[in-house]
Amino acid sequence: MTVLSSRPAQPVDPGLVSIALEIAGRLANDASDVIMATAGRGAQPDDDPYPFDWVTDTDRTLERHTRRVLTAEFPDIPVFCEDTDVDVPSDAEFRWVVDPVDGTANYVAGVPWCAYSLALVDRWGPVVGVVADPYRAQIYAAARGRGMRANGTPVKLGGQPVSPIVCTEMTRTGPWPGMGEFISRAAVSGSGVRVLGSKALAVAQVALGHAAAAVLDSYHEWDVAGAVALAVESGAAVLDRRGEDASLPGDGLLVALPEVAEEVLEWWQSSMAGPGARG
């Protein structure tokens, strides 16, 4: 995973940002239509020993469509995807990263919680990010320095009551080390931890103010880059496991409302040192 420089990020050509935001939004709308037309209707996952790491025909269809459009519009910017790319190199000035269906197990089962995630990224983090939330008919979009919008309506954190919900997600093989301790610490403090099956939507809930924080002990760049763009532009804190400001840290991610970031970070750090945590 690419380790990126801390903010402040550098400005990007406004013309590139504008067209990238327009194209990304169009692709997110296309993806929403496809997901809603096919979710839970006989989609067959590949034969995979990890049921929460499935790939479906819809993933491949949306990946091909996304690659085709982005390659035509931005021929000099590489496109990386969950289903075909093992890792993302750091030598390109810009790169597109896409997760066609984040929350594939939910999608296959017809559980209404999955997303399409797309981001344009440079060495400082997301430049443009979109997350399509098909079941709620929402397209969340953000661009560096231009704020976040939900279906065109500006979103900015601040002044709302702090949610009692904290989101996290499993690793590919199950609970992350210290996850049980983290859940217990959150409960003692009056917060409920939710594991809903989409990293992109977990982070997006913080950007929207629906959740106080999201802790991802591990992830791939394409899982969350689009949602991190939303979080940064809405005013959320984005930290690594040491509490340092970093847009896409290489070893775990905390996205939180600024007023609770320190507290949730302490739960996470303490859980890593507790029984069953990583050594």
PDB file of C-alpha atoms in Angstrom:
ATOM      1  CA  MET A   1       0.000   0.000   0.000  1.00  0.00           C
ATOM      2  CA  THR A   2       1.230   3.475  -0.833  1.00  0.00           C
ATOM      3  CA  VAL A   3       2.248   5.610   2.128  1.00  0.00           C
ATOM      4  CA  LEU A   4       1.344   9.195   1.385  1.00  0.00           C
ATOM      5  CA  SER A   5       2.682  12.493   2.627  1.00  0.00           C
ATOM      6  CA  SER A   6       0.763  14.261   5.359  1.00  0.00           C
ATOM      7  CA  ARG A   7      -1.461  17.205   4.515  1.00  0.00           C
ATOM      8  CA  PRO A   8      -1.437  20.032   3.526  1.00  0.00           C
ATOM      9  CA  ALA A   9      -1.815  18.651   0.028  1.00  0.00           C
ATOM     10  CA  GLN A  10      -0.699  20.494  -3.050  1.00  0.00           C
ATOM     11  CA  PRO A  11      -3.143  22.234  -5.409  1.00  0.00           C
ATOM     12  CA  VAL A  12      -4.096  20.510  -8.657  1.00  0.00           C
ATOM     13  CA  ASP A  13      -4.975  22.038 -12.026  1.00  0.00           C
ATOM     14  CA  PRO A  14      -8.603  23.234 -11.623  1.00  0.00           C
ATOM     15  CA  GLY A  15      -9.473  22.093 -15.129  1.00  0.00           C
ATOM     16  CA  LEU A  16      -8.372  18.532 -14.381  1.00  0.00           C
ATOM     17  CA  VAL A  17     -10.299  18.527 -11.115  1.00  0.00           C
ATOM     18  CA  SER A  18     -13.487  19.761 -12.776  1.00  0.00           C
ATOM     19  CA  ILE A  19     -13.508  17.205 -15.569  1.00  0.00           C
ATOM     20  CA  ALA A  20     -12.448  14.405 -13.198  1.00  0.00           C
ATOM     21  CA  LEU A  21     -15.322  15.253 -10.861  1.00  0.00           C
ATOM     22  CA  GLU A  22     -17.789  15.316 -13.744  1.00  0.00           C
ATOM     23  CA  ILE A  23     -16.662  11.984 -15.201  1.00  0.00           C
ATOM     24  CA  ALA A  24     -16.473  10.315 -11.784  1.00  0.00           C
ATOM     25  CA  GLY A  25     -19.993  11.439 -10.972  1.00  0.00           C
ATOM     26  CA  ARG A  26     -21.271  10.071 -14.249  1.00  0.00           C
ATOM     27  CA  LEU A  27     -19.603   6.704 -13.596  1.00  0.00           C
ATOM     28  CA  ALA A  28     -21.058   6.601 -10.081  1.00  0.00           C
ATOM     29  CA  ASN A  29     -24.544   7.119 -11.476  1.00  0.00           C
ATOM     30  CA  ASP A  30     -23.983   4.354 -14.032  1.00  0.00           C
ATOM     31  CA  ALA A  31     -22.804   2.016 -11.274  1.00  0.00           C
ATOM     32  CA  SER A  32     -25.826   2.786  -9.100  1.00  0.00           C
ATOM     33  CA  ASP A  33     -28.155   1.833 -11.930  1.00  0.00           C
ATOM     34  CA  VAL A  34     -26.345  -1.456 -12.568  1.00  0.00           C
ATOM     35  CA  ILE A  35     -26.151  -2.421  -8.887  1.00  0.00           C
ATOM     36  CA  MET A  36     -29.814  -1.697  -8.243  1.00  0.00           C
ATOM     37  CA  ALA A  37     -30.836  -3.652 -11.348  1.00  0.00           C
ATOM     38  CA  THR A  38     -28.917  -6.781 -10.332  1.00  0.00           C
ATOM     39  CA  ALA A  39     -28.454  -6.888  -6.535  1.00  0.00           C
ATOM     40  CA  GLY A  40     -29.630 -10.101  -4.903  1.00  0.00           C
ATOM     41  CA  ARG A  41     -30.996 -11.493  -8.169  1.00  0.00           C
ATOM     42  CA  GLY A  42     -28.983 -14.603  -8.772  1.00  0.00           C
ATOM     43  CA  ALA A  43     -25.516 -13.043  -8.919  1.00  0.00           C
ATOM     44  CA  GLN A  44     -22.991 -15.861  -8.651  1.00  0.00           C
ATOM     45  CA  PRO A  45     -19.725 -15.227  -6.786  1.00  0.00           C
ATOM     46  CA  ASP A  46     -16.492 -16.853  -7.837  1.00  0.00           C
ATOM     47  CA  ASP A  47     -15.372 -19.965  -5.978  1.00  0.00           C
ATOM     48  CA  ASP A  48     -13.386 -18.323  -3.185  1.00  0.00           C
ATOM     49  CA  PRO A  49     -12.479 -19.741   0.250  1.00  0.00           C
ATOM     50  CA  TYR A  50     -13.173 -16.338   1.821  1.00  0.00           C
ATOM     51  CA  PRO A  51     -16.908 -15.568   1.515  1.00  0.00           C
ATOM     52  CA  PHE A  52     -16.372 -11.869   2.221  1.00  0.00           C
ATOM     53  CA  ASP A  53     -13.927 -11.471  -0.682  1.00  0.00           C
ATOM     54  CA  TRP A  54     -16.161 -12.472  -3.557  1.00  0.00           C
ATOM     55  CA  VAL A  55     -15.963 -11.256  -7.132  1.00  0.00           C
ATOM     56  CA  THR A  56     -19.096 -11.181  -9.287  1.00  0.00           C
ATOM     57  CA  ASP A  57     -19.980 -10.580 -12.915  1.00  0.00           C
ATOM     58  CA  THR A  58     -21.232  -7.157 -11.861  1.00  0.00           C
ATOM     59  CA  ASP A  59     -17.811  -6.269 -10.458  1.00  0.00           C
ATOM     60  CA  ARG A  60     -16.217  -7.175 -13.769  1.00  0.00           C
ATOM     61  CA  THR A  61     -18.826  -5.339 -15.824  1.00  0.00           C
ATOM     62  CA  LEU A  62     -18.454  -2.150 -13.812  1.00  0.00           C
ATOM     63  CA  GLU A  63     -14.666  -2.428 -13.816  1.00  0.00           C
ATOM     64  CA  ARG A  64     -14.557  -2.750 -17.605  1.00  0.00           C
ATOM     65  CA  HIS A  65     -16.919   0.184 -18.047  1.00  0.00           C
ATOM     66  CA  THR A  66     -14.942   2.329 -15.600  1.00  0.00           C
ATOM     67  CA  ARG A  67     -11.611   1.487 -17.252  1.00  0.00           C
ATOM     68  CA  ARG A  68     -12.982   2.128 -20.729  1.00  0.00           C
ATOM     69  CA  VAL A  69     -14.351   5.561 -19.839  1.00  0.00           C
ATOM     70  CA  LEU A  70     -11.366   6.693 -17.768  1.00  0.00           C
ATOM     71  CA  THR A  71      -8.818   5.455 -20.310  1.00  0.00           C
ATOM     72  CA  ALA A  72     -10.611   7.371 -23.061  1.00  0.00           C
ATOM     73  CA  GLU A  73     -10.913  10.575 -21.030  1.00  0.00           C
ATOM     74  CA  PHE A  74      -7.550  10.415 -19.201  1.00  0.00           C
ATOM     75  CA  PRO A  75      -5.184   8.319 -21.346  1.00  0.00           C
ATOM     76  CA  ASP A  76      -2.109   9.267 -19.304  1.00  0.00           C
ATOM     77  CA  ILE A  77      -3.558   8.331 -15.890  1.00  0.00           C
ATOM     78  CA  PRO A  78      -3.420   4.628 -14.892  1.00  0.00           C
ATOM     79  CA  VAL A  79      -6.485   2.890 -13.454  1.00  0.00           C
ATOM     80  CA  PHE A  80      -6.206   0.361 -10.621  1.00  0.00           C
ATOM     81  CA  CYS A  81      -8.976  -1.927  -9.439  1.00  0.00           C
ATOM     82  CA  GLU A  82      -9.602  -4.337  -6.582  1.00  0.00           C
ATOM     83  CA  ASP A  83     -10.311  -7.320  -8.756  1.00  0.00           C
ATOM     84  CA  THR A  84      -7.294  -7.218 -11.081  1.00  0.00           C
ATOM     85  CA  ASP A  85      -4.508  -5.268  -9.381  1.00  0.00           C
ATOM     86  CA  VAL A  86      -2.553  -6.647  -6.454  1.00  0.00           C
ATOM     87  CA  ASP A  87      -0.989  -3.347  -5.421  1.00  0.00           C
ATOM     88  CA  VAL A  88      -0.789   0.265  -6.505  1.00  0.00           C
ATOM     89  CA  PRO A  89       2.613   1.679  -7.560  1.00  0.00           C
ATOM     90  CA  SER A  90       3.628   5.139  -6.432  1.00  0.00           C
ATOM     91  CA  ASP A  91       5.565   6.406  -9.456  1.00  0.00           C
ATOM     92  CA  ALA A  92       2.634   7.926 -11.403  1.00  0.00           C
ATOM     93  CA  GLU A  93       1.734  11.566 -10.714  1.00  0.00           C
ATOM     94  CA  PHE A  94      -1.953  10.636 -10.618  1.00  0.00           C
ATOM     95  CA  ARG A  95      -3.865   7.353 -10.527  1.00  0.00           C
ATOM     96  CA  TRP A  96      -7.477   6.303 -10.526  1.00  0.00           C
ATOM     97  CA  VAL A  97      -8.485   3.646  -7.988  1.00  0.00           C
ATOM     98  CA  VAL A  98     -11.867   1.929  -8.154  1.00  0.00           C
ATOM     99  CA  ASP A  99     -13.804  -0.647  -6.185  1.00  0.00           C
ATOM    100  CA  PRO A 100     -16.766  -1.528  -8.425  1.00  0.00           C
ATOM    101  CA  VAL A 101     -18.812  -3.156  -5.641  1.00  0.00           C
ATOM    102  CA  ASP A 102     -17.595  -2.542  -2.101  1.00  0.00           C
ATOM    103  CA  GLY A 103     -19.621  -4.897   0.068  1.00  0.00           C
ATOM    104  CA  THR A 104     -19.944  -7.715  -2.444  1.00  0.00           C
ATOM    105  CA  ALA A 105     -21.263 -10.288   0.048  1.00  0.00           C
ATOM    106  CA  ASN A 106     -24.082  -7.875   0.952  1.00  0.00           C
ATOM    107  CA  TYR A 107     -24.739  -7.258  -2.745  1.00  0.00           C
ATOM    108  CA  VAL A 108     -24.987 -10.974  -3.539  1.00  0.00           C
ATOM    109  CA  ALA A 109     -27.350 -11.555  -0.605  1.00  0.00           C
ATOM    110  CA  GLY A 110     -29.507  -8.524  -1.371  1.00  0.00           C
ATOM    111  CA  VAL A 111     -28.576  -6.799   1.882  1.00  0.00           C
ATOM    112  CA  PRO A 112     -28.997  -3.058   1.154  1.00  0.00           C
ATOM    113  CA  TRP A 113     -25.480  -1.926   2.057  1.00  0.00           C
ATOM    114  CA  CYS A 114     -22.885  -1.755  -0.707  1.00  0.00           C
ATOM    115  CA  ALA A 115     -21.188   0.956  -2.728  1.00  0.00           C
ATOM    116  CA  TYR A 116     -19.255   1.922  -5.825  1.00  0.00           C
ATOM    117  CA  SER A 117     -16.087   3.830  -4.951  1.00  0.00           C
ATOM    118  CA  LEU A 118     -13.832   5.805  -7.303  1.00  0.00           C
ATOM    119  CA  ALA A 119     -11.027   8.270  -6.595  1.00  0.00           C
ATOM    120  CA  LEU A 120      -8.345  10.217  -8.388  1.00  0.00           C
ATOM    121  CA  VAL A 121      -5.271  10.116  -6.151  1.00  0.00           C
ATOM    122  CA  ASP A 122      -1.877  11.821  -6.097  1.00  0.00           C
ATOM    123  CA  ARG A 123       1.019  11.514  -3.637  1.00  0.00           C
ATOM    124  CA  TRP A 124      -0.812  13.605  -1.038  1.00  0.00           C
ATOM    125  CA  GLY A 125      -4.037  11.623  -1.116  1.00  0.00           C
ATOM    126  CA  PRO A 126      -7.404  11.816  -2.876  1.00  0.00           C
ATOM    127  CA  VAL A 127      -7.897  14.673  -5.325  1.00  0.00           C
ATOM    128  CA  VAL A 128     -11.423  13.692  -6.353  1.00  0.00           C
ATOM    129  CA  GLY A 129     -13.615  11.054  -4.757  1.00  0.00           C
ATOM    130  CA  VAL A 130     -17.090   9.698  -5.376  1.00  0.00           C
ATOM    131  CA  VAL A 131     -19.049   7.040  -3.519  1.00  0.00           C
ATOM    132  CA  ALA A 132     -22.353   5.779  -4.883  1.00  0.00           C
ATOM    133  CA  ASP A 133     -24.801   4.520  -2.246  1.00  0.00           C
ATOM    134  CA  PRO A 134     -27.345   2.869  -4.547  1.00  0.00           C
ATOM    135  CA  TYR A 135     -29.910   1.713  -1.995  1.00  0.00           C
ATOM    136  CA  ARG A 136     -30.270   5.232  -0.634  1.00  0.00           C
ATOM    137  CA  ALA A 137     -30.137   6.790  -4.113  1.00  0.00           C
ATOM    138  CA  GLN A 138     -27.207   8.949  -3.051  1.00  0.00           C
ATOM    139  CA  ILE A 139     -24.055  10.025  -4.856  1.00  0.00           C
ATOM    140  CA  TYR A 140     -21.473  11.491  -2.493  1.00  0.00           C
ATOM    141  CA  ALA A 141     -18.738  13.540  -4.169  1.00  0.00           C
ATOM    142  CA  ALA A 142     -15.781  15.658  -3.107  1.00  0.00           C
ATOM    143  CA  ALA A 143     -12.779  17.383  -4.637  1.00  0.00           C
ATOM    144  CA  ARG A 144      -9.721  18.831  -2.959  1.00  0.00           C
ATOM    145  CA  GLY A 145     -10.503  22.303  -1.678  1.00  0.00           C
ATOM    146  CA  ARG A 146     -14.043  22.264  -3.085  1.00  0.00           C
ATOM    147  CA  GLY A 147     -15.926  20.573  -0.248  1.00  0.00           C
ATOM    148  CA  MET A 148     -18.224  17.572  -0.131  1.00  0.00           C
ATOM    149  CA  ARG A 149     -21.711  17.164  -1.561  1.00  0.00           C
ATOM    150  CA  ALA A 150     -24.464  14.578  -1.212  1.00  0.00           C
ATOM    151  CA  ASN A 151     -26.662  14.575  -4.336  1.00  0.00           C
ATOM    152  CA  GLY A 152     -25.445  18.114  -4.938  1.00  0.00           C
ATOM    153  CA  THR A 153     -26.159  19.412  -1.420  1.00  0.00           C
ATOM    154  CA  PRO A 154     -23.084  20.691   0.487  1.00  0.00           C
ATOM    155  CA  VAL A 155     -22.111  18.713   3.596  1.00  0.00           C
ATOM    156  CA  LYS A 156     -19.936  20.170   6.347  1.00  0.00           C
ATOM    157  CA  LEU A 157     -19.403  18.744   9.812  1.00  0.00           C
ATOM    158  CA  GLY A 158     -19.850  20.896  12.878  1.00  0.00           C
ATOM    159  CA  GLY A 159     -22.646  21.760  15.254  1.00  0.00           C
ATOM    160  CA  GLN A 160     -24.585  18.501  14.996  1.00  0.00           C
ATOM    161  CA  PRO A 161     -24.983  16.080  17.938  1.00  0.00           C
ATOM    162  CA  VAL A 162     -22.241  13.468  18.113  1.00  0.00           C
ATOM    163  CA  SER A 163     -23.499  10.081  16.982  1.00  0.00           C
ATOM    164  CA  PRO A 164     -23.133   7.154  19.420  1.00  0.00           C
ATOM    165  CA  ILE A 165     -22.195   4.884  16.480  1.00  0.00           C
ATOM    166  CA  VAL A 166     -18.645   3.844  15.598  1.00  0.00           C
ATOM    167  CA  CYS A 167     -18.001   1.737  12.488  1.00  0.00           C
ATOM    168  CA  THR A 168     -15.351  -0.866  11.840  1.00  0.00           C
ATOM    169  CA  GLU A 169     -14.891  -3.789   9.441  1.00  0.00           C
ATOM    170  CA  MET A 170     -13.497  -7.305   9.546  1.00  0.00           C
ATOM    171  CA  THR A 171     -10.262  -8.250   7.868  1.00  0.00           C
ATOM    172  CA  ARG A 172     -10.300 -10.720   4.979  1.00  0.00           C
ATOM    173  CA  THR A 173     -10.034 -13.631   7.407  1.00  0.00           C
ATOM    174  CA  GLY A 174     -12.074 -12.391  10.364  1.00  0.00           C
ATOM    175  CA  PRO A 175     -11.823 -10.007  13.346  1.00  0.00           C
ATOM    176  CA  TRP A 176      -8.701  -7.866  13.498  1.00  0.00           C
ATOM    177  CA  PRO A 177      -6.346  -8.309  16.485  1.00  0.00           C
ATOM    178  CA  GLY A 178      -7.822  -6.461  19.463  1.00  0.00           C
ATOM    179  CA  MET A 179     -11.228  -5.936  17.829  1.00  0.00           C
ATOM    180  CA  GLY A 180     -13.134  -7.444  20.750  1.00  0.00           C
ATOM    181  CA  GLU A 181     -11.312  -5.222  23.209  1.00  0.00           C
ATOM    182  CA  PHE A 182     -12.021  -2.196  21.024  1.00  0.00           C
ATOM    183  CA  ILE A 183     -15.739  -2.990  20.980  1.00  0.00           C
ATOM    184  CA  SER A 184     -15.727  -3.396  24.766  1.00  0.00           C
ATOM    185  CA  ARG A 185     -13.967  -0.071  25.316  1.00  0.00           C
ATOM    186  CA  ALA A 186     -16.407   1.682  23.033  1.00  0.00           C
ATOM    187  CA  ALA A 187     -19.378   0.130  24.856  1.00  0.00           C
ATOM    188  CA  VAL A 188     -18.075   1.266  28.254  1.00  0.00           C
ATOM    189  CA  SER A 189     -17.932   4.799  26.854  1.00  0.00           C
ATOM    190  CA  GLY A 190     -21.513   4.588  25.589  1.00  0.00           C
ATOM    191  CA  SER A 191     -20.795   3.936  21.915  1.00  0.00           C
ATOM    192  CA  GLY A 192     -22.033   1.057  19.797  1.00  0.00           C
ATOM    193  CA  VAL A 193     -19.728  -0.504  17.214  1.00  0.00           C
ATOM    194  CA  ARG A 194     -21.258  -1.564  13.917  1.00  0.00           C
ATOM    195  CA  VAL A 195     -19.768  -3.947  11.338  1.00  0.00           C
ATOM    196  CA  LEU A 196     -21.908  -3.498   8.232  1.00  0.00           C
ATOM    197  CA  GLY A 197     -19.774  -4.854   5.399  1.00  0.00           C
ATOM    198  CA  SER A 198     -18.569  -1.877   3.341  1.00  0.00           C
ATOM    199  CA  LYS A 199     -15.411   0.066   4.164  1.00  0.00           C
ATOM    200  CA  ALA A 200     -16.360   2.879   1.790  1.00  0.00           C
ATOM    201  CA  LEU A 201     -19.765   3.375   3.406  1.00  0.00           C
ATOM    202  CA  ALA A 202     -18.295   3.088   6.905  1.00  0.00           C
ATOM    203  CA  VAL A 203     -16.019   6.070   6.237  1.00  0.00           C
ATOM    204  CA  ALA A 204     -18.777   7.914   4.374  1.00  0.00           C
ATOM    205  CA  GLN A 205     -21.019   7.714   7.457  1.00  0.00           C
ATOM    206  CA  VAL A 206     -18.448   9.781   9.357  1.00  0.00           C
ATOM    207  CA  ALA A 207     -18.230  12.325   6.557  1.00  0.00           C
ATOM    208  CA  LEU A 208     -22.024  12.630   6.712  1.00  0.00           C
ATOM    209  CA  GLY A 209     -22.101  12.930  10.518  1.00  0.00           C
ATOM    210  CA  HIS A 210     -24.097   9.693  10.891  1.00  0.00           C
ATOM    211  CA  ALA A 211     -21.249   7.961  12.737  1.00  0.00           C
ATOM    212  CA  ALA A 212     -18.720   9.414  15.152  1.00  0.00           C
ATOM    213  CA  ALA A 213     -15.793   7.427  13.786  1.00  0.00           C
ATOM    214  CA  ALA A 214     -14.654   4.576  11.578  1.00  0.00           C
ATOM    215  CA  VAL A 215     -11.646   2.392  12.406  1.00  0.00           C
ATOM    216  CA  LEU A 216     -10.164   0.209   9.682  1.00  0.00           C
ATOM    217  CA  ASP A 217      -7.334  -1.921  10.965  1.00  0.00           C
ATOM    218  CA  SER A 218      -6.411  -2.844   7.395  1.00  0.00           C
ATOM    219  CA  TYR A 219      -7.632  -1.895   3.941  1.00  0.00           C
ATOM    220  CA  HIS A 220      -6.648  -1.405   0.309  1.00  0.00           C
ATOM    221  CA  GLU A 221      -6.441   2.016  -1.263  1.00  0.00           C
ATOM    222  CA  TRP A 222      -9.359   1.359  -3.609  1.00  0.00           C
ATOM    223  CA  ASP A 223     -11.569   0.412  -0.632  1.00  0.00           C
ATOM    224  CA  VAL A 224     -11.592   3.865   0.890  1.00  0.00           C
ATOM    225  CA  ALA A 225      -9.891   6.529  -1.241  1.00  0.00           C
ATOM    226  CA  GLY A 226     -13.195   7.886  -2.507  1.00  0.00           C
ATOM    227  CA  ALA A 227     -14.695   8.005   0.984  1.00  0.00           C
ATOM    228  CA  VAL A 228     -11.557   9.558   2.478  1.00  0.00           C
ATOM    229  CA  ALA A 229     -11.948  12.401  -0.022  1.00  0.00           C
ATOM    230  CA  LEU A 230     -15.440  12.944   1.400  1.00  0.00           C
ATOM    231  CA  ALA A 231     -14.172  12.847   4.980  1.00  0.00           C
ATOM    232  CA  VAL A 232     -11.341  15.303   4.416  1.00  0.00           C
ATOM    233  CA  GLU A 233     -13.590  17.795   2.656  1.00  0.00           C
ATOM    234  CA  SER A 234     -16.389  17.504   5.224  1.00  0.00           C
ATOM    235  CA  GLY A 235     -13.964  18.334   8.039  1.00  0.00           C
ATOM    236  CA  ALA A 236     -13.340  14.921   9.635  1.00  0.00           C
ATOM    237  CA  ALA A 237     -10.000  13.969  11.166  1.00  0.00           C
ATOM    238  CA  VAL A 238      -8.078  11.329   9.181  1.00  0.00           C
ATOM    239  CA  LEU A 239      -5.318   9.678  11.222  1.00  0.00           C
ATOM    240  CA  ASP A 240      -3.044   6.667  11.283  1.00  0.00           C
ATOM    241  CA  ARG A 241      -2.825   4.298  14.253  1.00  0.00           C
ATOM    242  CA  ARG A 242      -0.196   6.540  15.896  1.00  0.00           C
ATOM    243  CA  GLY A 243      -2.502   9.544  15.724  1.00  0.00           C
ATOM    244  CA  GLU A 244      -0.594  11.271  12.941  1.00  0.00           C
ATOM    245  CA  ASP A 245      -2.416  13.156  10.201  1.00  0.00           C
ATOM    246  CA  ALA A 246      -2.257  11.151   6.973  1.00  0.00           C
ATOM    247  CA  SER A 247      -4.804  10.881   4.174  1.00  0.00           C
ATOM    248  CA  LEU A 248      -4.211   7.199   3.356  1.00  0.00           C
ATOM    249  CA  PRO A 249      -1.861   5.759   5.982  1.00  0.00           C
ATOM    250  CA  GLY A 250      -0.195   2.475   5.184  1.00  0.00           C
ATOM    251  CA  ASP A 251      -1.115   0.597   8.378  1.00  0.00           C
ATOM    252  CA  GLY A 252      -4.693   1.206   9.412  1.00  0.00           C
ATOM    253  CA  LEU A 253      -6.988   4.204   9.322  1.00  0.00           C
ATOM    254  CA  LEU A 254      -9.076   6.242  11.767  1.00  0.00           C
ATOM    255  CA  VAL A 255     -11.646   8.695  10.427  1.00  0.00           C
ATOM    256  CA  ALA A 256     -13.491  10.600  13.144  1.00  0.00           C
ATOM    257  CA  LEU A 257     -15.342  13.722  14.086  1.00  0.00           C
ATOM    258  CA  PRO A 258     -12.616  16.044  15.398  1.00  0.00           C
ATOM    259  CA  GLU A 259     -14.171  16.255  18.859  1.00  0.00           C
ATOM    260  CA  VAL A 260     -13.981  12.484  19.430  1.00  0.00           C
ATOM    261  CA  ALA A 261     -10.882  11.557  17.430  1.00  0.00           C
ATOM    262  CA  GLU A 262      -8.537  11.487  20.420  1.00  0.00           C
ATOM    263  CA  GLU A 263     -10.887   9.316  22.482  1.00  0.00           C
ATOM    264  CA  VAL A 264     -11.491   6.756  19.718  1.00  0.00           C
ATOM    265  CA  LEU A 265      -7.779   6.684  18.936  1.00  0.00           C
ATOM    266  CA  GLU A 266      -7.117   5.788  22.583  1.00  0.00           C
ATOM    267  CA  TRP A 267      -9.570   2.863  22.371  1.00  0.00           C
ATOM    268  CA  TRP A 268      -7.831   1.632  19.230  1.00  0.00           C
ATOM    269  CA  GLN A 269      -4.319   1.984  20.600  1.00  0.00           C
ATOM    270  CA  SER A 270      -5.277   0.367  23.910  1.00  0.00           C
ATOM    271  CA  SER A 271      -6.983  -2.536  22.170  1.00  0.00           C
ATOM    272  CA  MET A 272      -3.823  -3.223  20.156  1.00  0.00           C
ATOM    273  CA  ALA A 273      -1.918  -3.601  23.420  1.00  0.00           C
ATOM    274  CA  GLY A 274      -4.536  -5.814  25.078  1.00  0.00           C
ATOM    275  CA  PRO A 275      -5.040  -9.600  25.156  1.00  0.00           C
ATOM    276  CA  GLY A 276      -5.172 -11.147  21.697  1.00  0.00           C
ATOM    277  CA  ALA A 277      -3.834  -8.040  19.994  1.00  0.00           C
ATOM    278  CA  ARG A 278      -0.888  -7.965  17.673  1.00  0.00           C
ATOM    279  CA  GLY A 279       2.491  -8.311  19.320  1.00  0.00           C
TER     280      GLY A 279
END
